[in-house]
Every structure is written in C-alpha cells, then in structure tokens.
XYZ file of C-alpha atoms in Angstrom:
452
model
C 0.000 0.000 0.000
C 1.455 3.389 -1.052
C 0.658 5.737 1.828
C 1.511 8.850 -0.204
C -1.048 7.926 -2.860
C -3.597 7.120 -0.178
C -2.932 10.399 1.634
C -3.500 12.460 -1.530
C -6.621 10.538 -2.442
C -8.277 10.824 0.940
C -7.498 14.496 1.410
C -8.877 15.344 -2.016
C -12.225 13.602 -1.851
C -14.826 12.403 0.606
C -17.024 10.909 -2.077
C -16.293 7.316 -1.094
C -17.946 7.814 2.290
C -21.320 7.678 0.547
C -20.619 4.340 -1.125
C -23.341 1.670 -0.778
C -23.159 -0.763 2.103
C -24.628 -3.912 0.517
C -23.788 -5.214 -2.941
C -25.974 -7.320 -5.233
C -26.174 -11.038 -4.575
C -24.661 -11.697 -8.003
C -21.298 -10.556 -6.666
C -21.171 -13.215 -3.937
C -23.191 -16.020 -5.516
C -24.934 -18.331 -3.070
C -23.868 -16.201 -0.092
C -26.490 -13.558 -0.825
C -26.680 -10.468 1.414
C -29.524 -11.966 3.445
C -27.352 -14.992 4.258
C -24.195 -13.122 5.218
C -23.139 -11.554 8.488
C -22.453 -7.897 7.744
C -19.481 -6.505 9.648
C -18.025 -3.096 10.380
C -14.304 -2.859 11.197
C -13.553 -0.263 13.865
C -9.850 0.611 13.800
C -8.152 -0.507 10.585
C -4.463 -0.218 11.394
C -1.800 -2.852 11.990
C -3.672 -5.586 13.867
C -6.871 -5.229 11.852
C -5.120 -5.412 8.488
C -2.800 -8.270 9.399
C -5.178 -10.307 11.542
C -8.808 -9.374 12.206
C -10.023 -8.310 8.758
C -7.699 -10.851 7.162
C -9.335 -13.717 9.072
C -12.884 -12.549 8.320
C -12.058 -12.292 4.616
C -11.476 -16.064 4.554
C -15.185 -16.734 5.044
C -17.802 -16.195 2.343
C -20.658 -16.111 4.870
C -19.410 -12.801 6.285
C -18.880 -9.481 4.547
C -17.010 -6.427 5.809
C -19.312 -3.655 4.633
C -17.795 -0.702 6.481
C -14.540 0.543 7.955
C -13.971 3.185 10.611
C -10.867 5.013 11.773
C -10.051 8.381 13.317
C -7.055 8.647 10.946
C -8.356 9.382 7.441
C -5.259 7.922 5.789
C -5.782 4.610 7.561
C -9.495 4.866 6.852
C -8.965 5.245 3.119
C -6.351 2.516 3.038
C -8.735 0.236 4.921
C -11.438 0.771 2.322
C -8.955 0.111 -0.480
C -7.840 -3.103 1.191
C -11.376 -4.440 1.675
C -12.511 -3.429 -1.802
C -9.422 -5.040 -3.355
C -9.945 -8.307 -1.482
C -13.578 -8.580 -2.607
C -12.588 -7.675 -6.155
C -9.977 -10.447 -6.099
C -12.217 -13.047 -4.474
C -15.201 -12.468 -6.759
C -13.424 -11.568 -9.993
C -15.710 -8.545 -10.308
C -14.934 -4.874 -9.584
C -16.043 -3.903 -6.094
C -15.966 -0.495 -4.420
C -18.830 -0.789 -1.950
C -17.105 -0.543 1.437
C -18.477 2.380 3.410
C -16.251 4.681 5.483
C -16.902 6.256 8.890
C -14.818 8.689 10.923
C -16.919 8.195 14.084
C -17.592 4.656 15.296
C -20.871 5.752 16.860
C -22.212 6.576 13.386
C -21.178 3.104 12.209
C -23.014 1.554 15.178
C -26.149 3.454 14.192
C -26.228 1.694 10.809
C -28.975 -0.942 11.103
C -27.560 -2.864 8.123
C -24.495 -3.852 10.165
C -24.831 -7.006 12.274
C -21.462 -7.117 14.000
C -18.202 -5.246 14.513
C -14.511 -5.968 14.776
C -12.924 -3.709 17.417
C -9.200 -3.484 16.659
C -8.417 -0.162 18.326
C -5.845 0.683 21.035
C -6.378 -0.873 24.467
C -7.943 2.207 26.066
C -10.771 2.146 23.502
C -11.733 -1.521 23.876
C -14.236 -1.528 26.729
C -16.087 1.726 25.901
C -16.499 0.769 22.248
C -17.602 -2.755 23.126
C -20.206 -1.437 25.571
C -21.552 1.032 23.015
C -21.580 -1.692 20.353
C -23.622 -4.243 22.306
C -26.000 -1.528 23.446
C -26.492 -0.756 19.747
C -27.364 -4.410 19.179
C -24.114 -5.452 17.489
C -22.180 -8.659 17.998
C -18.512 -7.959 18.780
C -15.097 -9.448 18.145
C -12.947 -7.537 20.653
C -9.199 -7.439 20.514
C -7.504 -8.230 23.803
C -6.955 -6.984 26.451
C -10.635 -6.651 27.287
C -10.288 -3.249 28.981
C -7.934 -0.606 30.328
C -8.991 -1.046 33.964
C -10.710 -3.679 36.082
C -13.797 -1.511 36.565
C -14.099 -0.960 32.802
C -13.767 -4.696 32.257
C -16.554 -5.384 34.728
C -18.777 -2.784 33.043
C -18.050 -4.383 29.664
C -18.811 -7.931 30.830
C -22.020 -6.815 32.537
C -23.175 -4.880 29.457
C -22.550 -7.914 27.258
C -24.549 -10.160 29.584
C -27.456 -7.707 29.643
C -27.431 -7.307 25.863
C -27.537 -10.955 24.840
C -25.077 -10.179 22.036
C -22.258 -12.548 21.019
C -18.849 -11.245 22.096
C -15.583 -13.028 21.440
C -12.354 -11.784 23.045
C -9.321 -12.163 20.778
C -7.680 -14.967 22.742
C -6.532 -16.951 19.734
C -4.580 -19.427 21.859
C -7.972 -21.061 22.544
C -8.623 -22.005 18.908
C -7.432 -25.101 17.074
C -5.973 -22.802 14.451
C -3.211 -21.694 14.576
C -2.013 -23.153 17.913
C -3.855 -26.356 18.945
C -1.132 -27.128 21.488
C -2.711 -24.796 24.071
C -5.995 -26.714 24.089
C -4.084 -29.996 24.317
C -1.900 -28.801 27.204
C -4.836 -27.478 29.217
C -6.884 -30.626 28.652
C -4.014 -32.817 29.850
C -3.557 -30.669 32.937
C -7.275 -30.582 33.722
C -7.333 -34.393 33.570
C -4.536 -34.831 36.090
C -1.756 -35.988 33.775
C 0.775 -34.053 35.860
C -0.977 -34.822 39.136
C -2.131 -32.067 41.438
C -1.140 -28.609 40.159
C 1.287 -26.934 42.525
C 2.370 -23.860 40.597
C 2.289 -22.186 37.185
C 5.074 -20.188 35.547
C 4.192 -17.594 32.910
C 6.928 -16.049 30.779
C 6.248 -12.806 28.904
C 8.331 -10.672 26.556
C 9.389 -7.169 27.610
C 9.237 -3.618 26.314
C 12.147 -1.196 25.928
C 12.101 2.305 27.328
C 12.018 5.141 24.815
C 13.377 8.597 24.095
C 12.079 11.951 25.153
C 9.433 13.081 22.693
C 8.610 16.800 22.380
C 5.088 17.797 21.331
C 4.366 17.856 17.602
C 1.568 19.387 15.503
C -1.339 16.995 15.126
C -1.497 15.695 11.526
C -4.501 17.009 9.602
C -5.601 13.434 8.871
C -5.901 12.484 12.579
C -8.784 13.284 14.939
C -6.496 13.208 17.963
C -9.200 14.073 20.480
C -11.237 11.052 19.395
C -8.096 8.895 19.399
C -7.453 9.857 23.062
C -11.014 8.810 23.816
C -11.762 8.471 27.522
C -8.186 9.320 28.574
C -6.848 12.786 29.532
C -5.729 15.345 26.959
C -1.965 15.291 26.413
C 0.201 16.809 23.662
C 0.515 14.811 20.456
C 3.749 13.158 19.417
C 3.983 10.520 16.704
C 5.785 7.871 18.769
C 2.984 8.162 21.324
C 0.297 7.195 18.815
C 1.031 5.252 15.607
C 3.464 5.686 12.703
C 2.247 7.924 9.924
C 4.250 6.092 7.259
C 3.629 2.450 8.119
C 0.988 -0.088 9.071
C 3.506 -2.740 10.070
C 5.633 -1.058 12.739
C 4.576 -1.499 16.348
C 2.812 1.675 17.574
C 4.209 3.671 20.475
C 0.981 3.825 22.465
C 1.611 0.192 23.492
C 4.433 1.477 25.702
C 2.532 4.292 27.462
C 0.568 3.634 30.655
C -2.144 6.137 29.764
C -3.251 3.713 27.047
C -2.283 0.305 28.439
C -0.203 -1.486 31.069
C 2.483 -2.925 28.795
C 3.330 -6.562 28.207
C 1.664 -7.662 31.458
C -1.660 -7.104 29.665
C -0.460 -7.188 26.047
C 0.845 -10.758 26.167
C -0.348 -11.516 29.684
C -3.938 -11.527 28.437
C -2.991 -14.522 26.285
C -0.772 -16.509 28.630
C -2.647 -15.851 31.865
C -5.844 -16.794 30.062
C -4.175 -20.079 29.079
C -3.006 -20.568 32.671
C -6.544 -20.028 33.985
C -7.893 -22.449 31.374
C -5.597 -25.200 32.595
C -6.117 -24.309 36.269
C -9.945 -24.262 35.960
C -9.929 -20.681 37.262
C -11.494 -18.919 34.263
C -14.256 -17.281 36.311
C -12.197 -16.305 39.326
C -8.727 -15.026 40.144
C -6.013 -15.011 42.782
C -6.493 -14.061 46.417
C -3.018 -12.637 47.022
C -0.565 -10.864 44.696
C 2.947 -9.468 45.207
C 6.082 -8.660 43.263
C 8.288 -5.936 41.847
C 9.158 -4.281 38.554
C 11.487 -1.739 37.024
C 9.925 1.325 35.408
C 11.715 3.844 33.123
C 12.943 6.962 34.908
C 12.736 9.122 31.782
C 11.342 9.127 28.265
C 7.859 8.950 26.822
C 7.496 5.174 27.050
C 6.786 4.385 30.691
C 5.330 0.861 30.912
C 7.097 -1.721 33.069
C 10.443 -3.233 32.129
C 11.986 -6.212 33.900
C 9.638 -7.675 36.504
C 8.690 -10.672 38.593
C 5.300 -10.980 40.213
C 3.544 -13.748 42.114
C -0.014 -14.739 42.932
C -1.657 -17.288 45.209
C -5.053 -18.805 44.474
C -7.612 -20.014 47.012
C -6.791 -23.649 46.197
C -3.135 -23.080 47.121
C -1.751 -22.978 43.562
C 0.814 -20.218 43.043
C 1.641 -18.379 39.823
C 4.866 -16.606 38.911
C 4.885 -14.168 35.994
C 8.189 -12.791 34.750
C 10.014 -11.506 31.722
C 12.956 -13.703 32.724
C 11.006 -16.937 32.187
C 10.704 -18.616 28.768
C 7.842 -17.127 26.771
C 4.951 -19.501 27.423
C 3.085 -21.267 30.230
C 4.494 -24.051 32.407
C 2.129 -26.099 34.557
C 3.964 -27.865 37.398
C 2.286 -30.670 39.319
C 3.292 -33.233 41.893
C 3.751 -35.849 39.148
C 5.390 -33.846 36.384
C 5.116 -30.698 34.252
C 3.853 -29.447 30.876
C 5.176 -26.396 29.028
C 3.305 -24.788 26.116
C 4.126 -21.852 23.868
C 3.403 -20.552 20.378
C 4.821 -22.046 17.205
C 5.600 -20.621 13.786
C 5.287 -16.982 12.799
C 3.216 -14.751 15.048
C 3.265 -11.198 13.660
C 6.107 -9.146 12.265
C 6.216 -6.901 15.319
C 5.986 -9.531 18.042
C 9.150 -10.565 19.865
C 11.267 -13.025 17.955
C 13.656 -15.649 19.212
C 14.598 -19.224 18.507
C 11.792 -21.635 17.735
C 11.445 -24.308 20.390
C 9.204 -27.323 20.735
C 5.830 -25.672 21.478
C 4.572 -28.525 23.657
C 6.896 -30.229 26.133
C 6.504 -32.416 29.217
C 8.625 -33.906 31.957
C 7.788 -37.302 30.453
C 7.009 -37.487 26.689
C 4.394 -40.167 27.422
C 2.229 -37.478 29.028
C 1.756 -35.810 25.648
C 0.460 -38.958 23.950
C -2.007 -39.757 26.714
C -5.544 -40.384 25.464
C -8.342 -38.384 27.079
C -11.104 -40.856 27.859
C -14.799 -40.350 27.107
C -15.658 -39.792 30.779
C -12.863 -37.297 31.391
C -12.844 -33.503 31.019
C -13.135 -32.417 27.392
C -12.520 -28.692 26.930
C -14.451 -26.761 24.299
C -12.794 -27.386 20.945
C -13.301 -24.686 18.322
C -11.776 -23.562 15.015
C -9.900 -20.274 14.612
C -11.386 -17.588 16.880
C -13.012 -15.447 14.170
C -14.619 -18.532 12.611
C -15.858 -19.589 16.049
C -17.366 -16.106 16.516
C -19.166 -16.247 13.158
C -20.473 -19.737 13.962
C -21.752 -18.481 17.316
C -23.635 -15.635 15.642
C -25.161 -17.952 13.041
C -25.946 -21.074 15.055
C -25.611 -20.242 18.741
C -22.578 -22.442 19.469
C -20.545 -21.088 22.398
C -17.567 -18.832 21.828
C -14.360 -20.028 23.434
C -13.431 -16.648 24.957
C -16.618 -14.899 26.122
C -16.600 -11.487 27.744
C -16.599 -12.713 31.346
C -13.584 -14.973 30.791
C -11.751 -12.207 28.940
C -12.473 -9.835 31.791
C -11.166 -12.293 34.409
C -7.878 -12.925 32.617
C -7.396 -9.186 32.067
C -8.239 -8.519 35.729
C -5.529 -10.915 36.865
C -3.011 -9.181 34.605
C -3.944 -5.852 36.166
C -3.659 -7.303 39.673
C -0.045 -8.172 38.863
C 0.424 -4.650 37.479
C -1.033 -3.143 40.676
C 1.432 -5.174 42.733
C 4.238 -3.807 40.542
C 3.065 -0.234 41.118
C 2.455 -0.465 44.862
C 5.401 -2.720 45.672
C 3.563 -4.506 48.448
C 1.593 -7.666 49.114
C -2.060 -7.265 48.156
C -5.076 -9.328 49.176
C -7.887 -9.672 46.637
C -11.494 -10.784 46.850
C -12.233 -12.304 43.411
C -15.976 -12.414 44.053
C -16.359 -8.774 45.110
C -13.488 -7.721 42.806
C -11.990 -5.492 45.470
C -8.718 -5.347 47.361
C -9.084 -6.145 51.029
C -8.090 -3.332 53.381
C -6.189 -1.268 50.795
C -7.818 1.988 49.725
C -4.866 3.023 47.565
C -4.998 -0.190 45.531
C -8.794 0.036 45.216
C -8.401 3.547 43.807
C -6.413 1.963 40.957
C -9.351 -0.193 39.868
C -10.698 2.673 37.752
C -9.617 5.870 36.036
C -11.585 9.054 35.335
C -13.174 9.099 31.879
C -13.753 12.128 29.704
C -17.515 12.460 29.515
C -18.045 12.541 25.765
C -16.291 9.188 25.300
C -17.240 7.500 28.590
C -19.063 4.211 29.009
C-alpha cells in the first residue's frame, strides 16, 4: 500500500464515504446479502489489516461492509484493502465498502450485524459497551479493557445485551495453535498430578526517548483517538506511525493507554493458565512482586519484573520476563510447558523456535483423554468460532466474562508492581481487602463525551 497515494486521495475527496453498504447477490453467488453476516471494522491499522479483517475475509458467509478510523489515511487505506480483497475473491470490480470517521455513526447503521474492534487498548471496553448496546455482535481485541472496573462494566453490558462477544484470545482455537488446548486438557485431567504452581513467561518492552510535542497531523482526529483518557500533547511515537501499518505503535508502551506486556501478552498466557487451572471465572487471592519502570522518556510501561499470585486452592503463579515465553504447569507428578509455534506477527518478539509442547515425560503428551474425562471446548480459529456463534448459537471459546477475568488478573499483577507490596484480593467482590490506595487503581476518570 502506497501511503503517499492514499494520503492524496483521501485528502482530495470524501465521495467514497457515501458508497453503498450492501452489494448485489450476483457478486457473492450463493452467499447472498440476506445470508451473510455484515461486519463493520472499527480501527483498521496494523492488527486489523494483518489479523482481524484478514481472518474474516477467509469466510464467504461474512462481509465487511464498512470501515472506521479516526485517521483518514488509515481509513482510506482500509477501504482500499477491503474493496481489493472482494474484487480479487469475486473476480468482479467492487468499491462498496463504506467509510466512517466516528464509530458511533457506524453503530447506528442498522444494516451492520457485527463489529470488529481493533483499536488501542484504552478504547476496547467503551467501544464494546456502546456496540452491544447498539445491538451489534462484537469481536474484541484483547486486552478486554484498560482497567478492572471498565472490564466489569463491559462484561455486565454484554450479559445484559444478549449479544455474542468473542475476546481475541486466539490461543484457545485449534488454528493456529492447537497445542494450548491440548496442554490445558491434559492438565485438567490430572496428567501431571495435582497442580502446585504455574510459571508464565512474557516478553518485555524497551524504554524510549524523550518526545517533544508535535503538531497533530490534519488526517488524525487526535481528540477522538485519546477517547476516555486525559488530553496530552501529540507526538507521533505516542500514537502510531504515519508512514507504516507494520511497525509497532508507540501507544503500546505508554501507561495512559495500556499497562504494557503484562496485559499485552499476559492476556494470552494468563488466560491459558486459567484455562488449565480451571480458574477462568475467578482469580487469585493474594498478589505481590516488583518491577522496574523507566525513569525518563515517553514510554513508561514496566520493564523487567517478577510478580507472584496465590489462588484459594493453594496454587501459586509466577509471571516474569525472565522466564521462557509460554506457560508451564507444574504438578506433583510432572510438568507441561506450552508456547506458540511458527510466525506470530512481524512486530511480536522473535527468538529461537522451540518445541511448542513439552513435558517432563514425553508419554504425558500422547495420553488419550477418555470419554468420561474432562473435554474442553474445541473450536476452530477464533473469528470462525465467533461467526459460527452468531449464526448457530454455538458457544464462543473466549466470552466477555472470561476475557475480563484474565485481564483482571493481569492488572492485579500490574497493581502489585506499582504499589510494591503484598495485596489481598477478593475475586468475588473484585476489590482489594483493606487497601484503599490499591482500590483507587481499579478505575480511572473518563472524559464524559467518550465515557461508558
């Protein structure tokens, strides 16, 4: 994609915004408009282009009919991408993807059944709440929220709405990493005995340079991009690159918009840990640890860290950047380690490829799960599972409540990093016990015009 060409095109014309939403059935053959799930993509940058929209485009029973972004260059490029994919897949010219600058206008479109939310972390929960209240089904990128209170509001709104929400926890699907399901099923069926502890290894984030304020680009609605969070001066490495869709955006390293790798990758690995521990609807009761934070520069999320948690059943969890990237379940009769395999994304941490599923005894991995044992929900790739749930009512593998609980646990570890002391947590009430300072960190003020 030539960003210079896109920039000139978008700044010169707004005509494409009025393009039709639904195309004739002749374009898609048997998958006529009435048989397809119509989808709007909210946020069409790096993760949407390389993952969310890409996965949806594999399925003829779903059609992306609209794109939305607060950056008009990304918006125009998103339309071009969707139009080009439908032109290629049908062999007929297609230019019907509608564009929106404001996601609330997209949600008001009654022709749209569902939305992909692929925006920065601080936008996830508010946009998901507004989407389900508008009657839309949602595929929500992880982490589920910016704070624990936002996550609870999101999960409660989803439950009240009856809409189908899938959190982007792709380690739960059979594609591309079936080893996570296999590991958790073996653990849940006692193949390593009683679980004693779990070790979670996460990648880290570097600190960054000082970044003086810059003029806001004319193509970016920066106020809308900030959303619920406070107004701060614009600088490009605090938002996203203006000349690339592939490079990792700087907002991932700023605490105003997210907590860093403890939620970025922690939402995946801690979710896997909870799946194997049978703790998907709960959380720890005690958390402690420490972390290093940058003393200067714009990027201020945690660096090196080690945190610990204890669950009510006595199982302990250690999370650290010094551990191998993955999840290790340790029982009184052995251990299982599981991690990703193959390419992830261009911007994710690299490193040598290792066996993605290991055990203290190789025989553990070939064990057969009997018909009367625990069989965990087995689903295809997460987007396909979401579409199936919308169409037929099958369960999604990562519903809102489970996504909220894994995110909450990540943020409990983050709170321990920030306070530097041992914290006691009530997973039912979702409050810290006897710690007003920690409880104050459960939420953040929201700017009214973007609030939940």
